[in-house]
Amino acid sequence: MKQAVEDLRYLHQHPELSGQENETSNYIRERLETLGIKILSFQPPSVAGDVNRKTGEKTLALRADMDTLPMKGGQTVSYLSKNPVNRLENGLNVVKAFS
């Protein structure tokens, strides 16, 4: 759980606008590989991983937006964007899809 919090804070500190999520997708790709998750081929900046499952098992898909939205305000959290000119709000919305 500690690593997940560190990852979330890193992503909040290094936000990228829609269509420009190259560093974000590289970070996520590296983290998935570190966890032993096979990366599937998708056009960047999309990232998809396949956790080993047996044929015939149900599939769980998780989806997350990686882009951010421009946001002004007086945020004072420790993981605030390191880019003071363009502070952003991350849109990490997860959708679960079952098939």
PDB file of N, CA and C in Angstrom:
ATOM      1  N   MET A   1       0.824  -1.193   0.000  1.00  0.00           N
ATOM      2  CA  MET A   1       0.000   0.000   0.000  1.00  0.00           C
ATOM      3  C   MET A   1       0.871   1.261   0.000  1.00  0.00           C
ATOM      4  N   LYS A   2       2.007   1.196   0.683  1.00  0.00           N
ATOM      5  CA  LYS A   2       2.903   2.348   0.740  1.00  0.00           C
ATOM      6  C   LYS A   2       3.355   2.742  -0.664  1.00  0.00           C
ATOM      7  N   GLN A   3       3.703   1.757  -1.484  1.00  0.00           N
ATOM      8  CA  GLN A   3       4.151   2.039  -2.848  1.00  0.00           C
ATOM      9  C   GLN A   3       3.032   2.667  -3.667  1.00  0.00           C
ATOM     10  N   ALA A   4       1.806   2.222  -3.477  1.00  0.00           N
ATOM     11  CA  ALA A   4       0.671   2.787  -4.216  1.00  0.00           C
ATOM     12  C   ALA A   4       0.493   4.268  -3.878  1.00  0.00           C
ATOM     13  N   VAL A   5       0.656   4.621  -2.611  1.00  0.00           N
ATOM     14  CA  VAL A   5       0.554   6.024  -2.191  1.00  0.00           C
ATOM     15  C   VAL A   5       1.696   6.830  -2.812  1.00  0.00           C
ATOM     16  N   GLU A   6       2.907   6.271  -2.806  1.00  0.00           N
ATOM     17  CA  GLU A   6       4.051   6.953  -3.420  1.00  0.00           C
ATOM     18  C   GLU A   6       3.817   7.172  -4.912  1.00  0.00           C
ATOM     19  N   ASP A   7       3.281   6.156  -5.587  1.00  0.00           N
ATOM     20  CA  ASP A   7       2.988   6.281  -7.018  1.00  0.00           C
ATOM     21  C   ASP A   7       1.959   7.382  -7.267  1.00  0.00           C
ATOM     22  N   LEU A   8       0.893   7.391  -6.498  1.00  0.00           N
ATOM     23  CA  LEU A   8      -0.156   8.393  -6.658  1.00  0.00           C
ATOM     24  C   LEU A   8       0.400   9.798  -6.450  1.00  0.00           C
ATOM     25  N   ARG A   9       1.216   9.966  -5.429  1.00  0.00           N
ATOM     26  CA  ARG A   9       1.794  11.289  -5.159  1.00  0.00           C
ATOM     27  C   ARG A   9       2.753  11.712  -6.263  1.00  0.00           C
ATOM     28  N   TYR A  10       3.533  10.767  -6.771  1.00  0.00           N
ATOM     29  CA  TYR A  10       4.438  11.082  -7.883  1.00  0.00           C
ATOM     30  C   TYR A  10       3.635  11.573  -9.089  1.00  0.00           C
ATOM     31  N   LEU A  11       2.563  10.861  -9.412  1.00  0.00           N
ATOM     32  CA  LEU A  11       1.744  11.239 -10.566  1.00  0.00           C
ATOM     33  C   LEU A  11       1.101  12.610 -10.374  1.00  0.00           C
ATOM     34  N   HIS A  12       0.708  12.939  -9.149  1.00  0.00           N
ATOM     35  CA  HIS A  12       0.141  14.258  -8.873  1.00  0.00           C
ATOM     36  C   HIS A  12       1.208  15.347  -8.981  1.00  0.00           C
ATOM     37  N   GLN A  13       2.449  15.013  -8.668  1.00  0.00           N
ATOM     38  CA  GLN A  13       3.536  15.990  -8.738  1.00  0.00           C
ATOM     39  C   GLN A  13       4.024  16.216 -10.164  1.00  0.00           C
ATOM     40  N   HIS A  14       3.726  15.302 -11.071  1.00  0.00           N
ATOM     41  CA  HIS A  14       4.211  15.379 -12.449  1.00  0.00           C
ATOM     42  C   HIS A  14       3.053  15.232 -13.438  1.00  0.00           C
ATOM     43  N   PRO A  15       2.076  16.137 -13.393  1.00  0.00           N
ATOM     44  CA  PRO A  15       0.894  16.020 -14.251  1.00  0.00           C
ATOM     45  C   PRO A  15       1.200  16.364 -15.706  1.00  0.00           C
ATOM     46  N   GLU A  16       0.401  15.790 -16.607  1.00  0.00           N
ATOM     47  CA  GLU A  16       0.525  16.082 -18.036  1.00  0.00           C
ATOM     48  C   GLU A  16      -0.866  16.232 -18.643  1.00  0.00           C
ATOM     49  N   LEU A  17      -0.992  17.168 -19.568  1.00  0.00           N
ATOM     50  CA  LEU A  17      -2.265  17.416 -20.239  1.00  0.00           C
ATOM     51  C   LEU A  17      -2.607  16.293 -21.209  1.00  0.00           C
ATOM     52  N   SER A  18      -3.864  16.246 -21.618  1.00  0.00           N
ATOM     53  CA  SER A  18      -4.350  15.231 -22.550  1.00  0.00           C
ATOM     54  C   SER A  18      -3.529  15.227 -23.836  1.00  0.00           C
ATOM     55  N   GLY A  19      -3.129  14.034 -24.262  1.00  0.00           N
ATOM     56  CA  GLY A  19      -2.328  13.882 -25.457  1.00  0.00           C
ATOM     57  C   GLY A  19      -0.843  14.091 -25.237  1.00  0.00           C
ATOM     58  N   GLN A  20      -0.472  14.477 -24.016  1.00  0.00           N
ATOM     59  CA  GLN A  20       0.930  14.740 -23.691  1.00  0.00           C
ATOM     60  C   GLN A  20       1.412  13.866 -22.538  1.00  0.00           C
ATOM     61  N   GLU A  21       0.740  12.761 -22.281  1.00  0.00           N
ATOM     62  CA  GLU A  21       1.020  11.939 -21.099  1.00  0.00           C
ATOM     63  C   GLU A  21       2.169  10.955 -21.308  1.00  0.00           C
ATOM     64  N   ASN A  22       3.217  11.373 -22.007  1.00  0.00           N
ATOM     65  CA  ASN A  22       4.320  10.463 -22.314  1.00  0.00           C
ATOM     66  C   ASN A  22       5.068   9.997 -21.074  1.00  0.00           C
ATOM     67  N   GLU A  23       5.433  10.919 -20.195  1.00  0.00           N
ATOM     68  CA  GLU A  23       6.164  10.536 -18.979  1.00  0.00           C
ATOM     69  C   GLU A  23       5.265   9.725 -18.048  1.00  0.00           C
ATOM     70  N   THR A  24       3.995  10.108 -17.984  1.00  0.00           N
ATOM     71  CA  THR A  24       3.045   9.374 -17.144  1.00  0.00           C
ATOM     72  C   THR A  24       2.911   7.937 -17.621  1.00  0.00           C
ATOM     73  N   SER A  25       2.737   7.746 -18.929  1.00  0.00           N
ATOM     74  CA  SER A  25       2.578   6.382 -19.444  1.00  0.00           C
ATOM     75  C   SER A  25       3.864   5.579 -19.277  1.00  0.00           C
ATOM     76  N   ASN A  26       5.020   6.215 -19.442  1.00  0.00           N
ATOM     77  CA  ASN A  26       6.290   5.515 -19.207  1.00  0.00           C
ATOM     78  C   ASN A  26       6.407   5.076 -17.753  1.00  0.00           C
ATOM     79  N   TYR A  27       6.023   5.952 -16.829  1.00  0.00           N
ATOM     80  CA  TYR A  27       6.080   5.635 -15.401  1.00  0.00           C
ATOM     81  C   TYR A  27       5.171   4.441 -15.090  1.00  0.00           C
ATOM     82  N   ILE A  28       3.950   4.480 -15.599  1.00  0.00           N
ATOM     83  CA  ILE A  28       2.994   3.399 -15.342  1.00  0.00           C
ATOM     84  C   ILE A  28       3.482   2.095 -15.964  1.00  0.00           C
ATOM     85  N   ARG A  29       3.994   2.174 -17.185  1.00  0.00           N
ATOM     86  CA  ARG A  29       4.530   0.980 -17.858  1.00  0.00           C
ATOM     87  C   ARG A  29       5.652   0.353 -17.019  1.00  0.00           C
ATOM     88  N   GLU A  30       6.584   1.182 -16.541  1.00  0.00           N
ATOM     89  CA  GLU A  30       7.697   0.680 -15.721  1.00  0.00           C
ATOM     90  C   GLU A  30       7.203   0.060 -14.418  1.00  0.00           C
ATOM     91  N   ARG A  31       6.209   0.686 -13.788  1.00  0.00           N
ATOM     92  CA  ARG A  31       5.674   0.154 -12.520  1.00  0.00           C
ATOM     93  C   ARG A  31       4.998  -1.195 -12.753  1.00  0.00           C
ATOM     94  N   LEU A  32       4.232  -1.320 -13.834  1.00  0.00           N
ATOM     95  CA  LEU A  32       3.574  -2.594 -14.136  1.00  0.00           C
ATOM     96  C   LEU A  32       4.607  -3.681 -14.399  1.00  0.00           C
ATOM     97  N   GLU A  33       5.651  -3.349 -15.154  1.00  0.00           N
ATOM     98  CA  GLU A  33       6.709  -4.327 -15.427  1.00  0.00           C
ATOM     99  C   GLU A  33       7.405  -4.748 -14.140  1.00  0.00           C
ATOM    100  N   THR A  34       7.630  -3.808 -13.232  1.00  0.00           N
ATOM    101  CA  THR A  34       8.239  -4.118 -11.935  1.00  0.00           C
ATOM    102  C   THR A  34       7.389  -5.120 -11.163  1.00  0.00           C
ATOM    103  N   LEU A  35       6.083  -5.043 -11.338  1.00  0.00           N
ATOM    104  CA  LEU A  35       5.158  -5.954 -10.660  1.00  0.00           C
ATOM    105  C   LEU A  35       5.002  -7.278 -11.405  1.00  0.00           C
ATOM    106  N   GLY A  36       5.728  -7.434 -12.510  1.00  0.00           N
ATOM    107  CA  GLY A  36       5.659  -8.674 -13.273  1.00  0.00           C
ATOM    108  C   GLY A  36       4.461  -8.766 -14.194  1.00  0.00           C
ATOM    109  N   ILE A  37       3.867  -7.630 -14.510  1.00  0.00           N
ATOM    110  CA  ILE A  37       2.693  -7.604 -15.380  1.00  0.00           C
ATOM    111  C   ILE A  37       3.145  -7.403 -16.821  1.00  0.00           C
ATOM    112  N   LYS A  38       2.681  -8.275 -17.705  1.00  0.00           N
ATOM    113  CA  LYS A  38       3.037  -8.215 -19.125  1.00  0.00           C
ATOM    114  C   LYS A  38       2.361  -7.005 -19.767  1.00  0.00           C
ATOM    115  N   ILE A  39       3.159  -6.199 -20.467  1.00  0.00           N
ATOM    116  CA  ILE A  39       2.632  -5.021 -21.145  1.00  0.00           C
ATOM    117  C   ILE A  39       2.139  -5.419 -22.533  1.00  0.00           C
ATOM    118  N   LEU A  40       0.912  -5.017 -22.853  1.00  0.00           N
ATOM    119  CA  LEU A  40       0.335  -5.282 -24.167  1.00  0.00           C
ATOM    120  C   LEU A  40       0.635  -4.109 -25.095  1.00  0.00           C
ATOM    121  N   SER A  41       0.676  -4.361 -26.375  1.00  0.00           N
ATOM    122  CA  SER A  41       0.975  -3.314 -27.355  1.00  0.00           C
ATOM    123  C   SER A  41      -0.244  -2.436 -27.584  1.00  0.00           C
ATOM    124  N   PHE A  42      -0.085  -1.169 -27.312  1.00  0.00           N
ATOM    125  CA  PHE A  42      -1.096  -0.159 -27.588  1.00  0.00           C
ATOM    126  C   PHE A  42      -0.375   1.082 -28.068  1.00  0.00           C
ATOM    127  N   GLN A  43      -1.069   1.931 -28.793  1.00  0.00           N
ATOM    128  CA  GLN A  43      -0.462   3.172 -29.262  1.00  0.00           C
ATOM    129  C   GLN A  43      -0.243   4.105 -28.078  1.00  0.00           C
ATOM    130  N   PRO A  44       0.987   4.605 -27.889  1.00  0.00           N
ATOM    131  CA  PRO A  44       1.258   5.539 -26.789  1.00  0.00           C
ATOM    132  C   PRO A  44       0.364   6.764 -26.911  1.00  0.00           C
ATOM    133  N   PRO A  45      -0.069   7.360 -25.825  1.00  0.00           N
ATOM    134  CA  PRO A  45       0.393   7.087 -24.472  1.00  0.00           C
ATOM    135  C   PRO A  45      -0.405   6.013 -23.737  1.00  0.00           C
ATOM    136  N   SER A  46      -1.267   5.284 -24.422  1.00  0.00           N
ATOM    137  CA  SER A  46      -2.051   4.236 -23.760  1.00  0.00           C
ATOM    138  C   SER A  46      -1.146   3.153 -23.191  1.00  0.00           C
ATOM    139  N   VAL A  47      -1.562   2.591 -22.072  1.00  0.00           N
ATOM    140  CA  VAL A  47      -0.828   1.500 -21.431  1.00  0.00           C
ATOM    141  C   VAL A  47      -1.835   0.428 -21.050  1.00  0.00           C
ATOM    142  N   ALA A  48      -1.492  -0.808 -21.323  1.00  0.00           N
ATOM    143  CA  ALA A  48      -2.342  -1.929 -20.913  1.00  0.00           C
ATOM    144  C   ALA A  48      -1.448  -3.070 -20.477  1.00  0.00           C
ATOM    145  N   GLY A  49      -1.855  -3.726 -19.413  1.00  0.00           N
ATOM    146  CA  GLY A  49      -1.101  -4.871 -18.920  1.00  0.00           C
ATOM    147  C   GLY A  49      -2.001  -6.077 -18.788  1.00  0.00           C
ATOM    148  N   ASP A  50      -1.398  -7.251 -18.885  1.00  0.00           N
ATOM    149  CA  ASP A  50      -2.137  -8.503 -18.768  1.00  0.00           C
ATOM    150  C   ASP A  50      -1.564  -9.308 -17.610  1.00  0.00           C
ATOM    151  N   VAL A  51      -2.361  -9.454 -16.574  1.00  0.00           N
ATOM    152  CA  VAL A  51      -1.972 -10.292 -15.445  1.00  0.00           C
ATOM    153  C   VAL A  51      -2.260 -11.725 -15.855  1.00  0.00           C
ATOM    154  N   ASN A  52      -1.299 -12.595 -15.669  1.00  0.00           N
ATOM    155  CA  ASN A  52      -1.487 -13.994 -16.086  1.00  0.00           C
ATOM    156  C   ASN A  52      -2.779 -14.564 -15.526  1.00  0.00           C
ATOM    157  N   ARG A  53      -3.588 -15.074 -16.401  1.00  0.00           N
ATOM    158  CA  ARG A  53      -4.815 -15.752 -15.994  1.00  0.00           C
ATOM    159  C   ARG A  53      -4.956 -16.988 -16.858  1.00  0.00           C
ATOM    160  N   LYS A  54      -5.697 -17.923 -16.380  1.00  0.00           N
ATOM    161  CA  LYS A  54      -5.887 -19.174 -17.111  1.00  0.00           C
ATOM    162  C   LYS A  54      -7.023 -19.030 -18.113  1.00  0.00           C
ATOM    163  N   THR A  55      -6.917 -19.738 -19.227  1.00  0.00           N
ATOM    164  CA  THR A  55      -7.960 -19.737 -20.242  1.00  0.00           C
ATOM    165  C   THR A  55      -9.292 -20.122 -19.603  1.00  0.00           C
ATOM    166  N   GLY A  56     -10.314 -19.376 -19.938  1.00  0.00           N
ATOM    167  CA  GLY A  56     -11.640 -19.658 -19.405  1.00  0.00           C
ATOM    168  C   GLY A  56     -11.972 -18.870 -18.149  1.00  0.00           C
ATOM    169  N   GLU A  57     -10.977 -18.248 -17.534  1.00  0.00           N
ATOM    170  CA  GLU A  57     -11.254 -17.445 -16.344  1.00  0.00           C
ATOM    171  C   GLU A  57     -11.874 -16.115 -16.756  1.00  0.00           C
ATOM    172  N   LYS A  58     -12.647 -15.548 -15.855  1.00  0.00           N
ATOM    173  CA  LYS A  58     -13.250 -14.245 -16.119  1.00  0.00           C
ATOM    174  C   LYS A  58     -12.159 -13.182 -16.167  1.00  0.00           C
ATOM    175  N   THR A  59     -12.477 -12.094 -16.851  1.00  0.00           N
ATOM    176  CA  THR A  59     -11.545 -10.985 -17.011  1.00  0.00           C
ATOM    177  C   THR A  59     -12.038  -9.785 -16.219  1.00  0.00           C
ATOM    178  N   LEU A  60     -11.125  -9.106 -15.567  1.00  0.00           N
ATOM    179  CA  LEU A  60     -11.416  -7.853 -14.878  1.00  0.00           C
ATOM    180  C   LEU A  60     -10.575  -6.786 -15.557  1.00  0.00           C
ATOM    181  N   ALA A  61     -11.216  -5.764 -16.081  1.00  0.00           N
ATOM    182  CA  ALA A  61     -10.491  -4.669 -16.729  1.00  0.00           C
ATOM    183  C   ALA A  61     -10.588  -3.430 -15.851  1.00  0.00           C
ATOM    184  N   LEU A  62      -9.470  -2.767 -15.655  1.00  0.00           N
ATOM    185  CA  LEU A  62      -9.436  -1.502 -14.922  1.00  0.00           C
ATOM    186  C   LEU A  62      -8.999  -0.420 -15.896  1.00  0.00           C
ATOM    187  N   ARG A  63      -9.651   0.711 -15.833  1.00  0.00           N
ATOM    188  CA  ARG A  63      -9.312   1.815 -16.723  1.00  0.00           C
ATOM    189  C   ARG A  63      -9.086   3.066 -15.893  1.00  0.00           C
ATOM    190  N   ALA A  64      -8.064   3.827 -16.253  1.00  0.00           N
ATOM    191  CA  ALA A  64      -7.798   5.079 -15.546  1.00  0.00           C
ATOM    192  C   ALA A  64      -7.403   6.158 -16.543  1.00  0.00           C
ATOM    193  N   ASP A  65      -7.983   7.337 -16.398  1.00  0.00           N
ATOM    194  CA  ASP A  65      -7.546   8.483 -17.192  1.00  0.00           C
ATOM    195  C   ASP A  65      -6.209   8.950 -16.630  1.00  0.00           C
ATOM    196  N   MET A  66      -5.280   9.289 -17.510  1.00  0.00           N
ATOM    197  CA  MET A  66      -3.962   9.736 -17.062  1.00  0.00           C
ATOM    198  C   MET A  66      -3.763  11.226 -17.254  1.00  0.00           C
ATOM    199  N   ASP A  67      -4.682  11.883 -17.981  1.00  0.00           N
ATOM    200  CA  ASP A  67      -4.494  13.306 -18.227  1.00  0.00           C
ATOM    201  C   ASP A  67      -4.979  14.124 -17.040  1.00  0.00           C
ATOM    202  N   THR A  68      -4.662  15.398 -17.077  1.00  0.00           N
ATOM    203  CA  THR A  68      -5.015  16.284 -15.981  1.00  0.00           C
ATOM    204  C   THR A  68      -5.760  17.494 -16.521  1.00  0.00           C
ATOM    205  N   LEU A  69      -6.406  18.198 -15.634  1.00  0.00           N
ATOM    206  CA  LEU A  69      -7.166  19.384 -16.000  1.00  0.00           C
ATOM    207  C   LEU A  69      -6.541  20.604 -15.332  1.00  0.00           C
ATOM    208  N   PRO A  70      -6.397  21.716 -16.073  1.00  0.00           N
ATOM    209  CA  PRO A  70      -5.870  22.924 -15.442  1.00  0.00           C
ATOM    210  C   PRO A  70      -6.758  23.321 -14.267  1.00  0.00           C
ATOM    211  N   MET A  71      -6.140  23.745 -13.195  1.00  0.00           N
ATOM    212  CA  MET A  71      -6.893  24.065 -11.987  1.00  0.00           C
ATOM    213  C   MET A  71      -6.159  25.144 -11.214  1.00  0.00           C
ATOM    214  N   LYS A  72      -6.885  26.160 -10.811  1.00  0.00           N
ATOM    215  CA  LYS A  72      -6.290  27.197  -9.978  1.00  0.00           C
ATOM    216  C   LYS A  72      -6.838  27.019  -8.576  1.00  0.00           C
ATOM    217  N   GLY A  73      -6.060  27.399  -7.617  1.00  0.00           N
ATOM    218  CA  GLY A  73      -6.538  27.291  -6.251  1.00  0.00           C
ATOM    219  C   GLY A  73      -5.385  27.329  -5.276  1.00  0.00           C
ATOM    220  N   GLY A  74      -5.702  27.265  -4.024  1.00  0.00           N
ATOM    221  CA  GLY A  74      -4.698  27.374  -2.980  1.00  0.00           C
ATOM    222  C   GLY A  74      -4.345  26.049  -2.354  1.00  0.00           C
ATOM    223  N   GLN A  75      -4.090  25.041  -3.180  1.00  0.00           N
ATOM    224  CA  GLN A  75      -3.737  23.740  -2.647  1.00  0.00           C
ATOM    225  C   GLN A  75      -2.423  23.833  -1.871  1.00  0.00           C
ATOM    226  N   THR A  76      -2.355  23.113  -0.764  1.00  0.00           N
ATOM    227  CA  THR A  76      -1.139  23.138   0.051  1.00  0.00           C
ATOM    228  C   THR A  76      -0.671  21.735   0.406  1.00  0.00           C
ATOM    229  N   VAL A  77      -1.097  20.730  -0.317  1.00  0.00           N
ATOM    230  CA  VAL A  77      -0.688  19.357  -0.020  1.00  0.00           C
ATOM    231  C   VAL A  77       0.775  19.148  -0.398  1.00  0.00           C
ATOM    232  N   SER A  78       1.431  18.201   0.252  1.00  0.00           N
ATOM    233  CA  SER A  78       2.856  17.957   0.021  1.00  0.00           C
ATOM    234  C   SER A  78       3.142  17.417  -1.370  1.00  0.00           C
ATOM    235  N   TYR A  79       2.142  16.825  -2.017  1.00  0.00           N
ATOM    236  CA  TYR A  79       2.349  16.237  -3.339  1.00  0.00           C
ATOM    237  C   TYR A  79       1.812  17.135  -4.462  1.00  0.00           C
ATOM    238  N   LEU A  80       1.726  18.436  -4.198  1.00  0.00           N
ATOM    239  CA  LEU A  80       1.283  19.407  -5.186  1.00  0.00           C
ATOM    240  C   LEU A  80       2.199  19.376  -6.405  1.00  0.00           C
ATOM    241  N   SER A  81       1.665  19.687  -7.562  1.00  0.00           N
ATOM    242  CA  SER A  81       2.438  19.697  -8.804  1.00  0.00           C
ATOM    243  C   SER A  81       3.733  20.479  -8.646  1.00  0.00           C
ATOM    244  N   LYS A  82       4.817  19.921  -9.182  1.00  0.00           N
ATOM    245  CA  LYS A  82       6.114  20.588  -9.129  1.00  0.00           C
ATOM    246  C   LYS A  82       6.236  21.655 -10.209  1.00  0.00           C
ATOM    247  N   ASN A  83       5.214  21.805 -11.048  1.00  0.00           N
ATOM    248  CA  ASN A  83       5.191  22.818 -12.086  1.00  0.00           C
ATOM    249  C   ASN A  83       4.281  23.954 -11.623  1.00  0.00           C
ATOM    250  N   PRO A  84       4.851  24.995 -10.983  1.00  0.00           N
ATOM    251  CA  PRO A  84       4.021  26.062 -10.407  1.00  0.00           C
ATOM    252  C   PRO A  84       3.249  26.873 -11.442  1.00  0.00           C
ATOM    253  N   VAL A  85       3.688  26.857 -12.702  1.00  0.00           N
ATOM    254  CA  VAL A  85       3.002  27.611 -13.742  1.00  0.00           C
ATOM    255  C   VAL A  85       1.722  26.909 -14.164  1.00  0.00           C
ATOM    256  N   ASN A  86       1.694  25.597 -14.037  1.00  0.00           N
ATOM    257  CA  ASN A  86       0.572  24.822 -14.556  1.00  0.00           C
ATOM    258  C   ASN A  86       0.150  23.762 -13.549  1.00  0.00           C
ATOM    259  N   ARG A  87      -0.382  24.176 -12.431  1.00  0.00           N
ATOM    260  CA  ARG A  87      -0.857  23.209 -11.435  1.00  0.00           C
ATOM    261  C   ARG A  87      -2.116  22.559 -11.963  1.00  0.00           C
ATOM    262  N   LEU A  88      -2.170  21.261 -11.822  1.00  0.00           N
ATOM    263  CA  LEU A  88      -3.258  20.516 -12.439  1.00  0.00           C
ATOM    264  C   LEU A  88      -3.922  19.573 -11.461  1.00  0.00           C
ATOM    265  N   GLU A  89      -5.134  19.202 -11.793  1.00  0.00           N
ATOM    266  CA  GLU A  89      -5.868  18.225 -11.003  1.00  0.00           C
ATOM    267  C   GLU A  89      -5.901  16.928 -11.787  1.00  0.00           C
ATOM    268  N   ASN A  90      -5.406  15.863 -11.185  1.00  0.00           N
ATOM    269  CA  ASN A  90      -5.345  14.582 -11.882  1.00  0.00           C
ATOM    270  C   ASN A  90      -6.715  13.948 -11.947  1.00  0.00           C
ATOM    271  N   GLY A  91      -7.016  13.325 -13.091  1.00  0.00           N
ATOM    272  CA  GLY A  91      -8.307  12.679 -13.288  1.00  0.00           C
ATOM    273  C   GLY A  91      -8.182  11.174 -13.213  1.00  0.00           C
ATOM    274  N   LEU A  92      -7.765  10.646 -12.072  1.00  0.00           N
ATOM    275  CA  LEU A  92      -7.596   9.199 -11.950  1.00  0.00           C
ATOM    276  C   LEU A  92      -8.937   8.542 -11.638  1.00  0.00           C
ATOM    277  N   ASN A  93      -9.769   8.441 -12.646  1.00  0.00           N
ATOM    278  CA  ASN A  93     -11.075   7.807 -12.491  1.00  0.00           C
ATOM    279  C   ASN A  93     -10.969   6.364 -12.956  1.00  0.00           C
ATOM    280  N   VAL A  94     -11.332   5.451 -12.109  1.00  0.00           N
ATOM    281  CA  VAL A  94     -11.200   4.038 -12.449  1.00  0.00           C
ATOM    282  C   VAL A  94     -12.572   3.448 -12.747  1.00  0.00           C
ATOM    283  N   VAL A  95     -12.649   2.733 -13.846  1.00  0.00           N
ATOM    284  CA  VAL A  95     -13.882   2.057 -14.236  1.00  0.00           C
ATOM    285  C   VAL A  95     -13.603   0.563 -14.257  1.00  0.00           C
ATOM    286  N   LYS A  96     -14.432  -0.232 -13.608  1.00  0.00           N
ATOM    287  CA  LYS A  96     -14.275  -1.683 -13.622  1.00  0.00           C
ATOM    288  C   LYS A  96     -15.210  -2.262 -14.671  1.00  0.00           C
ATOM    289  N   ALA A  97     -14.660  -3.084 -15.512  1.00  0.00           N
ATOM    290  CA  ALA A  97     -15.473  -3.734 -16.539  1.00  0.00           C
ATOM    291  C   ALA A  97     -15.316  -5.239 -16.406  1.00  0.00           C
ATOM    292  N   PHE A  98     -16.422  -5.938 -16.321  1.00  0.00           N
ATOM    293  CA  PHE A  98     -16.387  -7.388 -16.178  1.00  0.00           C
ATOM    294  C   PHE A  98     -16.861  -8.033 -17.474  1.00  0.00           C
ATOM    295  N   SER A  99     -16.183  -9.091 -17.862  1.00  0.00           N
ATOM    296  CA  SER A  99     -16.649  -9.826 -19.047  1.00  0.00           C
ATOM    297  C   SER A  99     -16.598 -11.311 -18.782  1.00  0.00           C
TER     298      SER A  99
END
